[in-house]
Amino acid sequence: MRLRRLGTFLAATTLAAAQSVGVHTQNARSASAGASGLQLDALDRSADACTDFYQFACGGWTAKNPVPADRSSWGRFEELQERNNETLHKILETAAAGRDAEQKKIGDYYASCMDEAGINQRGAAPLDPLLKKIDAIAGAADLPPLVAELHPIGVNIFFEFGSEADFKDASTEMAIADRGGMGLPDRDYYLRTDPKSVDLRTQYVDHVGRMLALAGAPAAAAKASAERIMALETALAKAALDNVSRRDPAKVYHKLATTELQTLTPAFRWDRYFSGIGAPPIYALNVTEPDFFKTLQQVFSSTPADDLRAYLRWHLIHSSAAILPTTFVDENFRFYGTILTGAKELRPRWKRCVQYTDGDLGEELGKAFVKDAFGPQAKADMLKMVHELEAALEKDIAALTWMTDATKKEALTKLHAVTDKIGYPDRWRDYSALNIVRGDALGNSQRSNAFEFRRQLVRIGKPVDRGEWAMTPPTVNAYYNPLQNNINFPAGILQPPFYSASTDRAVNFGGAGAVIGHELTHGFDDQGRKFDARGNLKEWWTEADAKAFTDRAQCLVDEYSSFTAIDDVKLNGKLTLGENTADNGGLRIALMAYLASAAGQPAAAEDGFTPEQRVFLGWGQIWCENRRPEVERLYAQTNPHSPGRYRVNGVVSNMPEFQKAFQCKADAPMVRKAPCRVW
Ligand SMILES: [Zn+2]
């Protein structure tokens, strides 16, 4: 049910925060789109572009698009995703009606998810066999086989296990053991001492208690258990690295022999865990955070059996909550939806079931989606634009004044080695080993998780399959994978406002073009630059060039750290550095690529804007959004992407090209005195 981490462990290289799903209709141009494809009624013409460009580009849209009650944020991504959901909905309703054998799995999965009455009738009984097993453990010594049974079905306890390319030999899959086992969104949630964070922890403990009570524990006992679960998770949080440190690949790469892992946690028999999950022979693995596993030893050896059982019960119930009876769903939403992200209403069931089907059978559903909605024109146009963007980045690198020729040569080698994936996989995932049973929603979810877990396990020790996708085709998002040096654009995003075959090229370059530029730049941000052309973690920079990069990046750290997310919460310039670097580099090379492609053509105004202005407006208008205060706070602390306002203003204010295009005065707010520039 939860979206497993698909593929990239270094996940902070996407275009936007994880969205759910999206599919499309190719001609979804709104009636208010101008001849250029710009959304004219999204503009706020009373605002001055040189004072607040985001307000100018988006003020009309934000005024007309309040966050819907069942959302915590609402922007162009969500708007497109919602349109796409309608298409997926139709596909799934037809599939559920059950005449097409090819769509039986997605139809049965979706129909089972939609059967709220049946789910309510069964109550929490489907969890009983596992709850009994949890009750039977007498202490930490009994954990390995049980953890091995719970991990595959998606229960996040103590640590995470899977496979990932070996950072230093990116052609080979290696086992990976990562920290895990916490129910709050980030380790800092357990440690911050400000009143809001303290209050949130109180609410979390209350929620854990309520969930245990729903599953049958007496109220007083549930409350006491929740306190001890909180203490256990806090111990894990204290041992975990913060999210800025985790951006440094060297800090999360520790290749250890399994015997060394055993030495870190003597109380946990890894051989029993490995045989429990059915792992192939494992001799070495990436133990991302050895200190975390050292602390696990303390947790295992000092936690009373009662508390271990309570912790396991909580996470089992929590991981299943979305597909349990309504009382569980509502309580889960009360905490994770309302308290944490500010949403007022639960989303309609069909929308949730569309999202879960995409999460669990994404390529089966995606296959139906691209057949329905993805044309060859978008793929061809996109590929052409990718090549134009790559040429622009090449020119940009060649012209850099701060980089030596030796490093430039390596950078160009890396750029030329980037592979482009557009739309959907060449080879679809084979789900035939996954058993979907109509009428068994929880079982379907657990078996889907187990299928994905197994799929990762069998890859250990084998060559990396670079044709795989970490996002499903209907997704409105994009990503760069540093371990594979490839850029990936799912079909779901290749439509308005990002791209339209009938839109003016300037607007397409400001949207899809800058998205391509963003992903390409990720290969050269604070994280991506540490991997070489083959995806190996390897130094290819001279010391002087690395220092010049870091100095320039610091300018972006300072710039974005000065932006306010909400109240007294500033953006974390270090957490968002990679994304901000990608935004700044991406728009710059998109503009370069547009100008190169338009060379020799008359620079005609359309909708009253020059071509350069339309490139900037194309960029501005993909980031229009409204957010609730709760999610603004959550994202400032956990999301490596800056809010839309700063993705627009933070970038254009660094570009003399923008000042020129809009004829801004030198002292205008959108003209930084000392503009930051890395790429
Ligand atoms: Zn990104």
XYZ file of C-alpha atoms and ligand atoms in Angstrom:
680
model
C 0.000 0.000 0.000
C 2.711 2.401 0.831
C 4.885 3.259 -2.114
C 8.054 1.297 -1.614
C 11.255 3.042 -2.379
C 11.571 2.110 -6.023
C 15.153 1.969 -7.128
C 17.125 5.015 -6.195
C 18.267 5.093 -2.648
C 19.507 8.617 -3.217
C 15.989 9.732 -3.776
C 16.386 13.483 -3.454
C 16.726 14.019 -7.157
C 13.140 14.240 -8.263
C 11.455 17.267 -9.708
C 8.927 17.646 -6.932
C 7.819 16.079 -3.686
C 6.262 12.653 -4.123
C 2.940 13.105 -5.812
C 0.493 10.321 -6.169
C -0.651 9.616 -9.684
C -1.339 11.251 -12.943
C -2.574 10.411 -16.402
C -3.866 12.606 -19.049
C -5.667 13.737 -22.064
C -3.368 15.131 -24.665
C -5.492 18.150 -25.468
C -6.211 19.323 -22.002
C -5.499 22.931 -22.832
C -7.653 25.115 -20.707
C -10.051 27.554 -22.316
C -8.134 30.395 -20.716
C -4.820 29.439 -22.309
C -3.605 32.151 -24.634
C -2.284 31.629 -28.145
C 1.160 30.985 -26.667
C -0.143 28.327 -24.285
C 0.403 30.579 -21.279
C -2.391 30.565 -18.737
C -3.457 34.195 -19.097
C -5.968 34.174 -16.267
C -3.265 32.810 -13.967
C -1.417 36.109 -14.249
C -1.787 38.943 -11.797
C -1.258 41.973 -13.990
C -1.577 44.305 -11.024
C 1.695 42.879 -9.716
C 5.074 44.074 -10.945
C 7.150 41.292 -12.525
C 10.349 42.953 -11.288
C 9.086 43.143 -7.716
C 7.547 39.683 -7.293
C 7.629 37.591 -10.437
C 5.864 34.647 -8.827
C 2.928 36.892 -7.959
C 2.891 38.242 -11.517
C 2.986 34.775 -13.099
C 0.688 33.025 -10.614
C -1.313 35.579 -8.625
C -4.458 35.026 -10.675
C -4.180 31.283 -10.313
C -3.508 31.274 -6.563
C -6.470 33.621 -5.964
C -8.816 31.325 -7.882
C -7.501 27.989 -6.619
C -7.787 27.567 -2.866
C -6.591 24.246 -1.457
C -9.484 21.737 -1.706
C -10.695 20.363 1.635
C -9.172 16.942 0.972
C -5.734 18.327 0.138
C -2.851 19.842 2.038
C -1.502 21.632 -1.003
C -2.790 22.445 -4.446
C -0.672 23.442 -7.406
C -0.222 22.800 -11.105
C 1.230 19.340 -10.417
C -1.789 18.314 -8.361
C -4.148 19.901 -10.867
C -2.667 17.795 -13.652
C -2.571 14.734 -11.440
C -6.253 15.165 -10.690
C -7.060 15.321 -14.393
C -5.043 12.185 -14.875
C -6.756 10.472 -11.982
C -10.009 10.817 -13.864
C -8.504 8.823 -16.728
C -7.114 6.174 -14.382
C -10.482 6.043 -12.684
C -12.189 5.162 -15.958
C -9.584 2.526 -16.745
C -10.014 0.926 -13.329
C -13.812 1.036 -13.288
C -13.822 -0.732 -16.653
C -11.214 -3.212 -15.455
C -13.179 -3.892 -12.268
C -16.274 -4.680 -14.321
C -14.135 -7.550 -15.415
C -14.390 -8.491 -19.064
C -10.812 -7.848 -20.128
C -8.572 -10.706 -18.978
C -5.495 -8.557 -19.518
C -6.717 -6.082 -16.919
C -7.918 -8.622 -14.383
C -5.225 -7.888 -11.796
C -5.737 -4.130 -11.655
C -9.512 -4.624 -11.797
C -9.552 -7.096 -8.911
C -7.152 -5.016 -6.850
C -9.184 -1.862 -7.332
C -12.556 -3.574 -6.741
C -11.258 -5.116 -3.503
C -10.006 -1.740 -2.333
C -13.358 -0.110 -3.149
C -15.340 -2.698 -1.156
C -15.527 -0.677 2.047
C -18.525 -2.633 3.350
C -16.712 -5.941 3.004
C -13.596 -4.515 4.634
C -15.657 -3.163 7.538
C -17.390 -6.478 7.943
C -14.141 -8.371 8.323
C -12.923 -5.823 10.869
C -9.353 -6.192 12.098
C -9.618 -9.983 11.990
C -7.282 -10.344 8.981
C -4.471 -9.065 11.221
C -5.085 -11.691 13.900
C -2.644 -14.375 12.713
C 0.223 -11.880 12.708
C -0.839 -10.291 15.998
C -0.780 -13.773 17.550
C 2.752 -14.319 16.316
C 3.772 -10.985 17.797
C 2.192 -11.937 21.141
C 4.196 -15.146 21.148
C 7.643 -13.601 21.180
C 9.417 -13.867 24.512
C 12.210 -11.396 23.831
C 14.659 -9.962 21.341
C 16.071 -13.405 20.564
C 12.779 -14.269 18.871
C 12.825 -11.230 16.607
C 14.754 -12.250 13.458
C 12.195 -14.647 11.928
C 9.311 -12.333 12.818
C 10.997 -9.235 11.437
C 11.709 -11.333 8.343
C 7.992 -12.024 8.042
C 6.874 -8.429 8.630
C 9.395 -6.528 6.488
C 8.311 -8.019 3.158
C 4.661 -7.085 3.700
C 5.615 -3.468 4.274
C 5.883 -3.184 8.063
C 8.595 -0.640 8.799
C 10.282 -1.928 11.957
C 13.801 -1.254 13.270
C 15.522 -0.977 9.877
C 14.898 -1.263 6.146
C 16.335 -3.919 3.911
C 16.526 -4.207 0.143
C 18.915 -3.897 -2.763
C 20.607 -0.987 -4.469
C 23.512 -0.515 -6.832
C 26.888 -0.653 -5.092
C 27.888 3.031 -4.979
C 31.448 2.140 -5.941
C 30.526 -0.436 -8.555
C 27.244 0.881 -9.876
C 26.853 -1.915 -12.403
C 26.132 -4.450 -9.627
C 23.223 -4.747 -7.217
C 24.146 -5.066 -3.566
C 22.136 -5.704 -0.415
C 21.448 -2.611 1.641
C 20.446 -2.233 5.278
C 19.238 1.245 6.114
C 17.919 2.854 9.254
C 14.164 2.770 9.760
C 11.405 1.958 12.190
C 10.081 5.426 13.019
C 6.470 6.516 12.553
C 7.062 10.272 12.342
C 8.232 11.798 9.034
C 11.831 12.522 10.006
C 14.238 11.866 12.876
C 14.216 15.553 13.830
C 10.544 15.237 14.742
C 11.649 13.224 17.767
C 14.359 15.636 18.816
C 13.270 19.242 18.279
C 12.370 21.137 21.443
C 10.202 24.000 20.139
C 6.599 24.051 21.480
C 5.010 23.006 18.151
C 7.252 19.943 17.899
C 6.654 19.011 21.526
C 2.909 19.285 20.951
C 3.130 17.188 17.795
C 4.844 14.398 19.723
C 2.055 14.452 22.296
C -0.450 14.107 19.468
C 1.568 11.261 17.945
C 1.589 9.304 21.208
C -2.144 9.897 21.473
C -2.595 8.571 17.932
C -0.508 5.456 18.567
C -2.586 4.739 21.671
C -5.841 5.151 19.783
C -4.718 2.789 17.016
C -3.727 0.116 19.548
C -7.099 0.554 21.236
C -8.932 0.194 17.932
C -7.172 -3.133 17.464
C -8.492 -4.316 20.799
C -6.137 -3.145 23.561
C -7.802 -1.756 26.721
C -7.539 2.059 26.671
C -5.237 2.448 29.673
C -2.853 -0.255 28.487
C -2.839 1.202 24.974
C -1.884 4.612 26.324
C 0.952 3.201 28.408
C 2.217 1.172 25.444
C 2.183 4.262 23.246
C 4.499 6.083 25.650
C 6.972 3.220 25.581
C 6.773 2.953 21.784
C 7.622 6.641 21.649
C 10.649 6.030 23.878
C 11.825 3.200 21.614
C 11.415 5.244 18.423
C 13.149 8.212 20.054
C 16.149 5.996 20.796
C 16.236 5.054 17.093
C 15.906 8.713 16.049
C 18.804 9.768 18.256
C 21.039 7.289 16.472
C 19.923 8.278 12.973
C 21.717 10.773 10.738
C 19.967 14.064 9.969
C 18.619 14.608 6.475
C 21.345 17.055 5.422
C 24.105 14.591 6.340
C 22.327 11.929 4.311
C 22.830 14.023 1.180
C 26.508 13.134 1.363
C 26.859 9.716 -0.310
C 30.052 8.961 1.614
C 28.128 9.220 4.871
C 25.617 6.553 3.832
C 27.975 4.105 2.170
C 29.619 1.550 4.412
C 30.290 -1.725 2.714
C 30.560 -4.294 5.470
C 30.937 -8.029 5.519
C 27.883 -9.724 7.009
C 30.138 -10.832 9.868
C 30.864 -7.179 10.601
C 27.165 -6.377 10.623
C 26.706 -9.259 13.063
C 29.339 -7.727 15.323
C 27.418 -4.441 15.382
C 24.235 -6.166 16.559
C 25.131 -9.400 18.385
C 21.583 -9.686 19.768
C 20.080 -10.012 16.294
C 20.877 -13.188 14.390
C 21.264 -11.941 10.837
C 21.590 -15.436 9.426
C 18.095 -16.195 10.735
C 16.770 -12.944 9.272
C 18.356 -13.639 5.872
C 17.013 -17.166 5.728
C 13.610 -15.881 6.882
C 13.310 -13.464 3.983
C 14.728 -16.042 1.579
C 17.727 -13.960 0.600
C 20.341 -15.236 -1.818
C 23.806 -15.675 -0.263
C 24.970 -12.300 1.089
C 28.620 -11.800 1.954
C 28.765 -8.014 2.055
C 26.237 -5.215 2.112
C 25.896 -1.466 2.440
C 25.128 -0.746 6.070
C 24.224 2.894 5.475
C 24.549 4.085 9.061
C 26.667 1.743 11.212
C 26.053 3.842 14.328
C 22.347 3.293 13.953
C 22.858 -0.464 13.959
C 25.079 -0.192 17.021
C 22.193 1.540 18.753
C 19.820 -1.175 17.567
C 21.912 -3.557 19.641
C 21.186 -1.480 22.734
C 17.504 -1.374 21.859
C 17.371 -5.138 21.368
C 19.252 -5.901 24.568
C 17.518 -3.416 26.854
C 13.878 -3.280 25.744
C 11.423 -5.412 27.752
C 9.552 -8.007 25.693
C 6.276 -6.241 26.427
C 7.522 -3.076 24.767
C 8.923 -4.931 21.775
C 5.534 -6.555 21.253
C 3.734 -3.205 21.541
C 6.120 -1.638 19.016
C 5.566 -4.471 16.522
C 1.797 -4.351 16.991
C 1.715 -0.612 16.372
C 3.705 -0.806 13.169
C 1.718 -3.734 11.838
C -1.548 -1.847 12.388
C -0.044 1.406 11.103
C 1.251 -0.129 7.878
C -2.166 -1.630 7.147
C -4.305 1.291 8.323
C -5.289 2.618 4.900
C -6.886 -0.674 3.938
C -8.462 -1.598 7.300
C -12.041 -0.720 8.406
C -13.210 2.891 8.322
C -12.438 3.565 11.993
C -8.735 2.843 11.344
C -8.702 4.840 8.114
C -10.275 7.832 9.866
C -7.913 7.778 12.815
C -4.928 7.371 10.495
C -6.122 10.364 8.496
C -6.802 12.393 11.637
C -3.117 12.296 12.538
C -1.235 11.973 9.234
C -3.732 13.950 7.146
C -5.141 16.628 9.415
C -2.632 17.187 12.209
C 0.509 16.670 10.183
C -0.451 18.192 6.823
C -3.600 20.249 7.480
C -6.025 18.450 5.134
C -9.629 18.837 6.304
C -11.314 15.914 4.647
C -10.387 12.413 3.649
C -10.106 12.050 -0.112
C -12.948 10.147 -1.779
C -12.364 6.423 -1.665
C -11.939 5.987 -5.417
C -9.098 8.495 -5.436
C -7.332 6.633 -2.688
C -7.866 3.306 -4.415
C -6.540 4.703 -7.717
C -3.437 5.834 -5.849
C -2.945 2.473 -4.126
C -3.365 0.580 -7.390
C -0.749 2.822 -8.964
C 1.528 2.214 -5.982
C 1.216 -1.559 -6.077
C 0.568 -2.397 -9.744
C 1.935 0.769 -11.301
C 3.265 -0.718 -14.512
C 0.175 -2.825 -15.115
C -2.020 0.246 -14.719
C 0.568 2.344 -16.550
C 0.447 0.033 -19.536
C -3.282 0.689 -19.864
C -2.675 4.382 -19.367
C -0.108 4.910 -22.105
C -2.229 2.900 -24.515
C -5.078 5.243 -23.724
C -3.375 8.560 -23.420
C 0.257 8.846 -24.515
C 0.946 9.815 -28.105
C 4.145 9.341 -30.114
C 4.323 13.101 -30.757
C 5.105 13.902 -27.125
C 7.889 11.316 -27.036
C 9.479 12.602 -30.241
C 9.222 16.261 -29.204
C 10.599 15.503 -25.785
C 13.565 13.602 -27.159
C 14.350 16.473 -29.485
C 14.183 18.922 -26.605
C 16.399 16.676 -24.460
C 19.077 16.794 -27.151
C 18.773 20.569 -27.394
C 19.112 20.885 -23.619
C 22.149 18.597 -23.582
C 23.779 20.737 -26.255
C 23.072 23.854 -24.180
C 24.585 22.350 -21.042
C 27.623 21.336 -23.040
C 28.055 24.913 -24.204
C 27.502 26.179 -20.682
C 30.159 23.862 -19.215
C 32.638 24.726 -21.944
C 32.217 28.440 -21.183
C 32.597 28.203 -17.381
C 35.251 30.523 -16.016
C 35.700 28.780 -12.674
C 36.445 25.243 -13.843
C 39.763 23.921 -15.151
C 39.982 22.158 -18.500
C 40.794 18.842 -16.818
C 37.540 18.815 -14.858
C 35.571 20.215 -17.796
C 36.681 17.281 -19.863
C 35.398 14.854 -17.223
C 32.155 16.820 -16.879
C 31.535 16.589 -20.620
C 32.281 12.867 -20.561
C 29.647 12.495 -17.867
C 27.156 14.636 -19.785
C 27.645 12.637 -22.980
C 27.050 9.421 -21.040
C 23.629 10.505 -19.722
C 20.877 8.252 -21.021
C 17.349 9.514 -21.608
C 14.209 7.627 -20.702
C 10.930 9.065 -21.832
C 7.345 8.014 -21.199
C 7.398 4.404 -20.045
C 9.673 1.361 -19.794
C 10.763 -0.546 -22.889
C 10.082 -3.744 -20.998
C 7.055 -3.861 -18.713
C 7.283 -5.422 -15.273
C 5.944 -8.963 -15.154
C 3.435 -9.289 -12.318
C 2.473 -12.879 -13.050
C 4.001 -14.109 -9.772
C 1.799 -11.702 -7.818
C -1.483 -13.206 -6.648
C -4.345 -10.680 -6.500
C -7.487 -12.047 -4.890
C -10.797 -10.314 -5.365
C -12.275 -9.503 -1.955
C -8.985 -9.543 -0.054
C -7.811 -5.928 -0.017
C -5.389 -6.304 2.870
C -3.924 -9.510 1.480
C -3.505 -7.878 -1.928
C -1.624 -5.007 -0.358
C 0.614 -7.313 1.666
C 1.312 -9.629 -1.270
C 2.120 -6.628 -3.471
C 4.642 -5.408 -0.936
C 6.099 -8.896 -0.697
C 6.309 -9.105 -4.479
C 8.331 -5.889 -4.608
C 10.502 -6.969 -1.671
C 11.211 -10.269 -3.386
C 11.945 -8.530 -6.686
C 14.647 -6.524 -4.938
C 16.048 -9.551 -3.120
C 16.632 -11.654 -6.208
C 18.628 -8.843 -7.796
C 21.322 -8.932 -5.114
C 24.673 -9.756 -6.702
C 23.302 -9.367 -10.233
C 23.919 -6.660 -12.840
C 21.838 -3.502 -12.435
C 18.925 -3.245 -14.856
C 19.126 0.336 -16.066
C 15.947 0.002 -18.042
C 13.884 -0.068 -14.856
C 11.849 2.907 -13.766
C 11.557 4.303 -10.245
C 8.333 6.100 -11.155
C 5.187 4.752 -12.769
C 4.156 6.038 -16.216
C 1.190 8.137 -14.996
C 3.312 10.008 -12.452
C 3.474 13.810 -12.702
C 7.142 14.076 -11.825
C 10.632 13.343 -13.181
C 13.973 12.234 -11.764
C 17.699 11.835 -12.258
C 19.348 8.666 -10.969
C 22.959 9.420 -9.979
C 23.827 5.716 -9.772
C 22.692 5.166 -13.355
C 23.427 8.603 -14.786
C 20.060 8.732 -16.496
C 17.164 11.170 -16.704
C 13.591 9.895 -16.543
C 10.386 11.603 -17.651
C 7.188 9.610 -17.063
C 4.380 10.017 -19.592
C 2.252 11.636 -16.882
C 4.183 14.902 -16.938
C 4.450 15.308 -20.719
C 1.338 17.461 -21.054
C 0.131 20.978 -20.186
C 1.226 23.059 -18.388
C 4.619 21.387 -18.897
C 4.357 20.530 -22.545
C 1.882 20.747 -25.389
C 2.380 19.918 -29.043
C 0.292 22.957 -29.927
C 1.992 25.383 -27.566
C 4.493 28.027 -28.537
C 8.033 26.678 -28.217
C 9.112 29.379 -25.772
C 6.499 28.241 -23.269
C 7.431 24.577 -23.776
C 11.080 25.429 -23.119
C 10.155 27.295 -19.912
C 8.126 24.259 -18.766
C 9.276 20.870 -20.037
C 12.613 22.290 -21.239
C 13.512 23.604 -17.806
C 12.322 20.327 -16.271
C 14.804 18.498 -18.523
C 17.488 21.025 -17.625
C 16.694 20.536 -13.950
C 17.206 16.776 -14.160
C 20.402 17.112 -16.204
C 21.806 19.564 -13.663
C 21.227 17.008 -10.898
C 24.164 15.099 -12.343
C 26.240 18.106 -11.344
C 24.707 19.240 -8.035
C 26.258 18.818 -4.562
C 25.278 15.143 -4.549
C 25.299 14.161 -8.225
C 28.738 15.605 -8.904
C 30.247 12.967 -6.634
C 29.297 10.206 -9.074
C 31.082 9.673 -12.373
C 29.811 8.950 -15.882
C 29.163 5.315 -15.004
C 27.335 6.155 -11.788
C 30.221 5.232 -9.512
C 30.976 7.211 -6.379
C 34.352 8.498 -7.466
C 36.240 11.787 -7.288
C 36.649 13.252 -10.761
C 37.133 16.861 -9.742
C 40.453 18.550 -9.119
C 40.694 19.859 -5.575
C 40.620 23.459 -6.753
C 37.523 22.884 -8.882
C 35.730 21.129 -6.045
C 36.446 24.127 -3.857
C 35.259 26.562 -6.518
C 32.042 24.543 -6.805
C 31.490 24.526 -3.056
C 32.046 28.281 -2.807
C 29.512 28.926 -5.559
C 27.039 26.488 -4.038
C 27.383 28.307 -0.713
C 25.891 31.374 -2.387
C 22.728 29.333 -3.070
C 22.758 27.922 0.470
C 22.797 31.467 1.848
C 20.199 32.746 -0.597
C 17.605 30.059 0.089
C 18.309 29.948 3.832
C 17.111 33.539 3.942
C 13.652 32.626 2.578
C 10.797 32.186 5.028
C 8.621 29.070 4.670
C 6.127 30.056 7.349
C 6.104 32.076 10.586
C 9.623 31.822 11.949
C 10.553 28.725 9.910
C 13.165 29.417 7.238
C 14.063 27.118 4.375
C 17.038 24.850 4.992
C 19.487 25.981 2.315
C 21.613 22.868 2.739
C 18.717 20.425 2.530
C 17.416 22.136 -0.613
C 20.789 22.831 -2.229
C 20.626 20.082 -4.854
C 17.139 21.069 -5.994
C 17.926 24.779 -6.007
C 21.085 24.150 -8.007
C 19.009 22.120 -10.463
C 16.334 24.833 -10.732
C 18.903 27.550 -11.366
C 20.948 25.548 -13.850
C 17.842 24.072 -15.457
C 16.167 27.352 -16.345
C 19.424 28.883 -17.548
C 20.154 26.108 -20.017
C 16.489 25.942 -21.059
C 16.683 29.593 -22.050
C 19.993 28.987 -23.846
C 18.494 26.032 -25.686
C 15.412 27.995 -26.660
C 17.453 30.895 -28.020
C 19.625 28.488 -30.000
C 16.572 26.767 -31.478
C 14.931 30.099 -32.319
C 18.048 31.613 -33.888
C 17.282 33.366 -37.148
C 13.540 33.439 -36.516
C 11.691 36.699 -35.887
C 11.196 37.341 -32.165
C 7.461 37.857 -32.370
C 5.430 38.822 -29.342
C 2.540 36.533 -28.456
C -0.129 37.258 -25.879
C 1.775 40.512 -25.363
C 5.028 38.860 -24.271
C 8.384 38.576 -25.987
C 9.794 35.062 -26.517
C 12.228 35.445 -23.581
C 9.420 36.637 -21.341
C 7.380 33.608 -22.361
C 10.204 31.250 -21.379
C 10.274 32.808 -17.896
C 6.481 32.763 -17.636
C 6.402 29.130 -18.763
C 8.692 28.344 -15.835
C 6.779 30.539 -13.389
C 3.425 29.028 -14.223
C 4.344 25.407 -13.524
C 4.977 26.363 -9.887
C 1.692 28.137 -9.036
C 0.441 26.632 -5.782
C -1.341 27.113 -2.474
C -0.334 25.256 0.669
C -1.724 24.820 4.142
C 0.460 26.080 7.000
C 0.882 22.575 8.418
C 2.384 21.202 5.231
C 4.484 24.318 4.709
C 6.096 23.554 8.058
C 6.442 19.826 7.325
C 8.054 20.466 3.937
C 10.458 23.093 5.251
C 11.834 20.388 7.503
C 11.754 17.368 5.232
C 11.355 18.319 1.565
C 14.530 18.937 -0.447
C 12.455 21.094 -2.844
C 11.774 24.751 -2.107
C 8.199 26.108 -2.205
C 6.976 27.232 -5.642
C 7.334 30.926 -4.824
C 11.083 30.499 -4.289
C 11.581 28.048 -7.119
C 10.479 30.979 -9.261
C 11.765 34.128 -7.542
C 14.914 32.511 -6.139
C 15.940 31.541 -9.671
C 14.950 34.517 -11.834
C 16.559 36.959 -9.390
C 19.890 35.247 -10.132
C 19.525 35.757 -13.876
C 20.655 38.931 -15.645
C 18.696 37.491 -18.589
C 15.518 37.983 -16.585
C 16.373 41.559 -15.679
C 16.890 42.247 -19.355
C 13.762 40.434 -20.539
C 11.494 42.389 -18.187
C 13.569 45.563 -18.212
C 13.903 45.607 -14.436
C 15.763 48.420 -12.720
C 19.048 47.495 -11.083
C 17.585 47.941 -7.596
C 14.429 45.886 -8.246
C 13.734 43.033 -5.766
C 13.999 40.480 -8.606
C 17.572 41.591 -9.324
C 20.056 40.246 -6.798
C 23.060 42.448 -6.157
C 25.383 39.470 -6.126
C 23.590 36.801 -8.165
C 24.427 33.173 -7.438
C 25.555 31.023 -10.293
C 26.915 27.510 -10.295
C 25.938 26.258 -13.759
Zn 15.136 17.712 -8.627
